[in-house]
Short mmCIF file of C-alpha atoms in Angstrom, two decimals:
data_model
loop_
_atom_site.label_atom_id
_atom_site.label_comp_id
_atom_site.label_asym_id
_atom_site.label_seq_id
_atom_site.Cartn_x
_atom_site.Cartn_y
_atom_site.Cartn_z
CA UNK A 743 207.53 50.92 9.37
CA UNK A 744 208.80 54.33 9.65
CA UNK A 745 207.13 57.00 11.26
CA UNK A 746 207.40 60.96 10.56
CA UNK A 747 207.16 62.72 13.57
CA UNK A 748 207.22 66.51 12.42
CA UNK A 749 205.77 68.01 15.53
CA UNK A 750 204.83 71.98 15.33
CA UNK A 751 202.46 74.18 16.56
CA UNK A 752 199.65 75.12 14.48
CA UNK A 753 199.43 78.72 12.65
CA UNK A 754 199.32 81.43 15.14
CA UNK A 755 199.63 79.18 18.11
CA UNK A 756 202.82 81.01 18.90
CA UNK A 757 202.84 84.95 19.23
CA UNK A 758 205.87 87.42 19.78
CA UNK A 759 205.43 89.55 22.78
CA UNK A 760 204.68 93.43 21.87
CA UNK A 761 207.62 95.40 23.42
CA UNK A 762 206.23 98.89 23.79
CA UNK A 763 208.36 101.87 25.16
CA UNK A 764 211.29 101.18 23.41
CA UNK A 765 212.21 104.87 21.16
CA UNK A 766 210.31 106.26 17.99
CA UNK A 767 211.69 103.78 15.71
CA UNK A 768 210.03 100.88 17.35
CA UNK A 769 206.89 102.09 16.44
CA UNK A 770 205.28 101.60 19.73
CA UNK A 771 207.28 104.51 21.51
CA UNK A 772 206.49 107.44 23.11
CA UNK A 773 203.13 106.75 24.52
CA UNK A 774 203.75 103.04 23.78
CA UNK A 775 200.18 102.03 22.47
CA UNK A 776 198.46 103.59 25.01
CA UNK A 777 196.91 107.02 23.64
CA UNK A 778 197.43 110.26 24.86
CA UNK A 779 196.19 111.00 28.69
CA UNK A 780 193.27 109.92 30.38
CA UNK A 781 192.64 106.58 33.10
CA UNK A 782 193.28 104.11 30.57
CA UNK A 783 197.09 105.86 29.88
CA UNK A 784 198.28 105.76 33.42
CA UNK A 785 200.19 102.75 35.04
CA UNK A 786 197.84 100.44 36.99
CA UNK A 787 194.87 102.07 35.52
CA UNK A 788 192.38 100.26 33.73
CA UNK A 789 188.94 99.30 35.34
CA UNK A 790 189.43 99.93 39.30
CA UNK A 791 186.50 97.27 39.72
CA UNK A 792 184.27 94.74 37.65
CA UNK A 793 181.27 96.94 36.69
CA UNK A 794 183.22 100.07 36.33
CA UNK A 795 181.64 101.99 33.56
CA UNK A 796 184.08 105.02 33.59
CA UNK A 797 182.26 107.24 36.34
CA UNK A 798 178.60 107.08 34.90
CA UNK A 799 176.12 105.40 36.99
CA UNK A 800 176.96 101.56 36.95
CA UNK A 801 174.09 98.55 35.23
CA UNK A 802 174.02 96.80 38.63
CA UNK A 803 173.22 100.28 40.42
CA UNK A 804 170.86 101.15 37.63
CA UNK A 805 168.74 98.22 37.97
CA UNK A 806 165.86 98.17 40.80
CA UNK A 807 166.04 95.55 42.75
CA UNK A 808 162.61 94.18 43.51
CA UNK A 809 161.08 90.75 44.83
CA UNK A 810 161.72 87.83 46.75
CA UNK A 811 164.48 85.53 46.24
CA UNK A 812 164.31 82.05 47.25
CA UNK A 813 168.00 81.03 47.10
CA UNK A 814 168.77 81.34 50.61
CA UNK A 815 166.17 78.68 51.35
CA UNK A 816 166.95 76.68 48.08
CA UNK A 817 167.63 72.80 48.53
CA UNK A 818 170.65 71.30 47.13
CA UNK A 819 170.78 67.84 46.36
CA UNK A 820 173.83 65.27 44.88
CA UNK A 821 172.40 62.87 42.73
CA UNK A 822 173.98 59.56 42.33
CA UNK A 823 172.22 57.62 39.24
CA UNK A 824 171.79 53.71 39.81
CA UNK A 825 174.48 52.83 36.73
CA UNK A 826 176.92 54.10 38.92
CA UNK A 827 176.00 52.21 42.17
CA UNK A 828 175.50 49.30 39.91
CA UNK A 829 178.97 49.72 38.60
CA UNK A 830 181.22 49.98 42.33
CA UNK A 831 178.65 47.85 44.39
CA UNK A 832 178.57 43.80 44.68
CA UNK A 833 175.34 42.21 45.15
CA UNK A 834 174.86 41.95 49.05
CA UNK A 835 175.86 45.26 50.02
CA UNK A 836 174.36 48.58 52.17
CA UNK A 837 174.52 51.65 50.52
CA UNK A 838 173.99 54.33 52.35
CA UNK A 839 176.51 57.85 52.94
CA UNK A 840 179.11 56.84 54.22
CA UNK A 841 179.59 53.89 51.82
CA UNK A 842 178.56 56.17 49.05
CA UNK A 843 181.15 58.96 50.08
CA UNK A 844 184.03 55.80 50.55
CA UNK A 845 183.48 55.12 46.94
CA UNK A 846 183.83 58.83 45.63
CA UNK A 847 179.89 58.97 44.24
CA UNK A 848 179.39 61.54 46.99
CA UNK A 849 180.97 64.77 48.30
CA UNK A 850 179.94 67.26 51.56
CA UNK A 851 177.11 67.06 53.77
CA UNK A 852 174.23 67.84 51.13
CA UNK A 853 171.65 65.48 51.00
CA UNK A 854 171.46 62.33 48.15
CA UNK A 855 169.12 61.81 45.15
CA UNK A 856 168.92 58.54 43.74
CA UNK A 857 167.93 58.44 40.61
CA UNK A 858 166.89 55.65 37.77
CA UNK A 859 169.50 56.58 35.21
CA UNK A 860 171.49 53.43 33.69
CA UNK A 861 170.93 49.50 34.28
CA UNK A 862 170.88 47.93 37.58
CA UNK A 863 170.08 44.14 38.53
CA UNK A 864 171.81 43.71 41.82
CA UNK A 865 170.76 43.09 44.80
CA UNK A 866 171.14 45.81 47.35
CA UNK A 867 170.10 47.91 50.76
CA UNK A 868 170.11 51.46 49.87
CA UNK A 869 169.48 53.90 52.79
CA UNK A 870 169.25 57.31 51.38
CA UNK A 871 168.03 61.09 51.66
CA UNK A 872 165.39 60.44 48.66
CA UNK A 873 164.80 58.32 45.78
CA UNK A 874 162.86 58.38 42.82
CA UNK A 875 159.50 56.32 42.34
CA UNK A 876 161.49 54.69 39.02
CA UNK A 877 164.57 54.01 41.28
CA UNK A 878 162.60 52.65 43.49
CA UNK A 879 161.13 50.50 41.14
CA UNK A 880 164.38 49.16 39.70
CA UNK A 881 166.12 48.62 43.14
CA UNK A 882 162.77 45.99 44.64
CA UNK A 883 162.25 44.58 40.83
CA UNK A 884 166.02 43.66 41.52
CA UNK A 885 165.32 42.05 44.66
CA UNK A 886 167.10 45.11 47.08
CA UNK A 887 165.09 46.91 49.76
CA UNK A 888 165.16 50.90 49.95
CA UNK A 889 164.50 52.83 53.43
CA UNK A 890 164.45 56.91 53.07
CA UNK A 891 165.77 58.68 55.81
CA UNK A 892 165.06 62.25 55.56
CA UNK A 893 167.42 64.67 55.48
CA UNK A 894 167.19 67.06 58.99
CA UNK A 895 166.05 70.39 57.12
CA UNK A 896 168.17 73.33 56.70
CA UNK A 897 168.04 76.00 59.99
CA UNK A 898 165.98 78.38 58.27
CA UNK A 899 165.68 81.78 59.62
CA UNK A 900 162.55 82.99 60.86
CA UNK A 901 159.98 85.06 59.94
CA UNK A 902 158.92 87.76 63.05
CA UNK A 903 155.45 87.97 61.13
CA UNK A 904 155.07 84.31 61.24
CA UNK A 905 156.08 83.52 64.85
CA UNK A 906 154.11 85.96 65.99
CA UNK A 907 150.99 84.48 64.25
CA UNK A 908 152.26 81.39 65.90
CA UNK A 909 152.48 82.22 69.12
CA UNK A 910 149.03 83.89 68.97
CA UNK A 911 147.47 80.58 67.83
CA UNK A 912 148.78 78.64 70.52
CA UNK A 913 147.48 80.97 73.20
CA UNK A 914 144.05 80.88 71.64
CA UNK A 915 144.34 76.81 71.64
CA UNK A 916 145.75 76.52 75.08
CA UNK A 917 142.47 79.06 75.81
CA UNK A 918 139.94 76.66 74.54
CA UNK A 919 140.73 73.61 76.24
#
């Protein structure tokens, strides 16, 4: 059986470099592509920064910026579906972190997530951040056991307002007894 090999690159795959700057005849000489004058003509000029709109007044320092946003107190979670534990796990087993992070379903310190995606029928102790009810389900209908252990919450940073109104509601309580 013989085989053509006629390997190529497709149409336009391959491109010949523009040399600019090379005399009138070239075609690209004298101010080699780049217009007469002005930022975009001088060497290293271009946009100094991303946003630059030439001088005016820049989108980003258009815009007002109003509200709250929640992202600095936003939880993130790695979710680990049961197909996978199913998949590097043997019936007997504890799963929990550290076996999860030994097995590469895990990475860094943010909590776990199991969820009920994919087929599971082995029996196992899972020891986790959080679980969902269907997990959970599918884990004791399979004969394992589940214990959540909560996550310790993120240091959050406080609110004056709000410790204030808490330290004022513990005087008044230690008052009343």
């Amino acid at each position: 059986m013989a085989h053509d090999f006629n390997l190529h690159a497709p149409a336009g795959a391959n491109k010949k470099k523009r040399i600019v700057g090379r005399g009138q005849g070239s075609g690209r000489g004298t101010t080699a592509g780049k217009g007469h004058k002005g930022q975009q003509a001088r060497s290293g000029g271009g946009n100094p920064y991303v946003g630059f709109e030439g001088g005016q007044m820049p989108l980003y320092r258009r815009l007002a910026r109003r509200g709250f946003s929640n992202h600095p107190f936003k939880q993130e979670w790695q979710i680990v579906n049961l197909g996978e534990i199913e998949k590097r796990f043997e019936s007997g087993e504890t799963v929990d972190l550290a076996s999860l992070y030994k097995k590469g379903l895990i990475k860094g310190k943010d909590p776990v997530k199991i969820l009920a995606n994919g087929n599971f029928s082995k029996k196992l102790s899972l020891k986790v951040d959080a679980i969902s009810a269907s997990a959970k389900e599918k884990i004791e209908k399979a004969g394992g056991d589940v214990t959540v252990i909560p996550a310790p919450e993120k240091a959050r940073p406080k609110n004056k307002m709000g410790t204030k109104k808490a330290a004022k509601a513990a005087k008044a309580k230690a008052g009343k007894k």
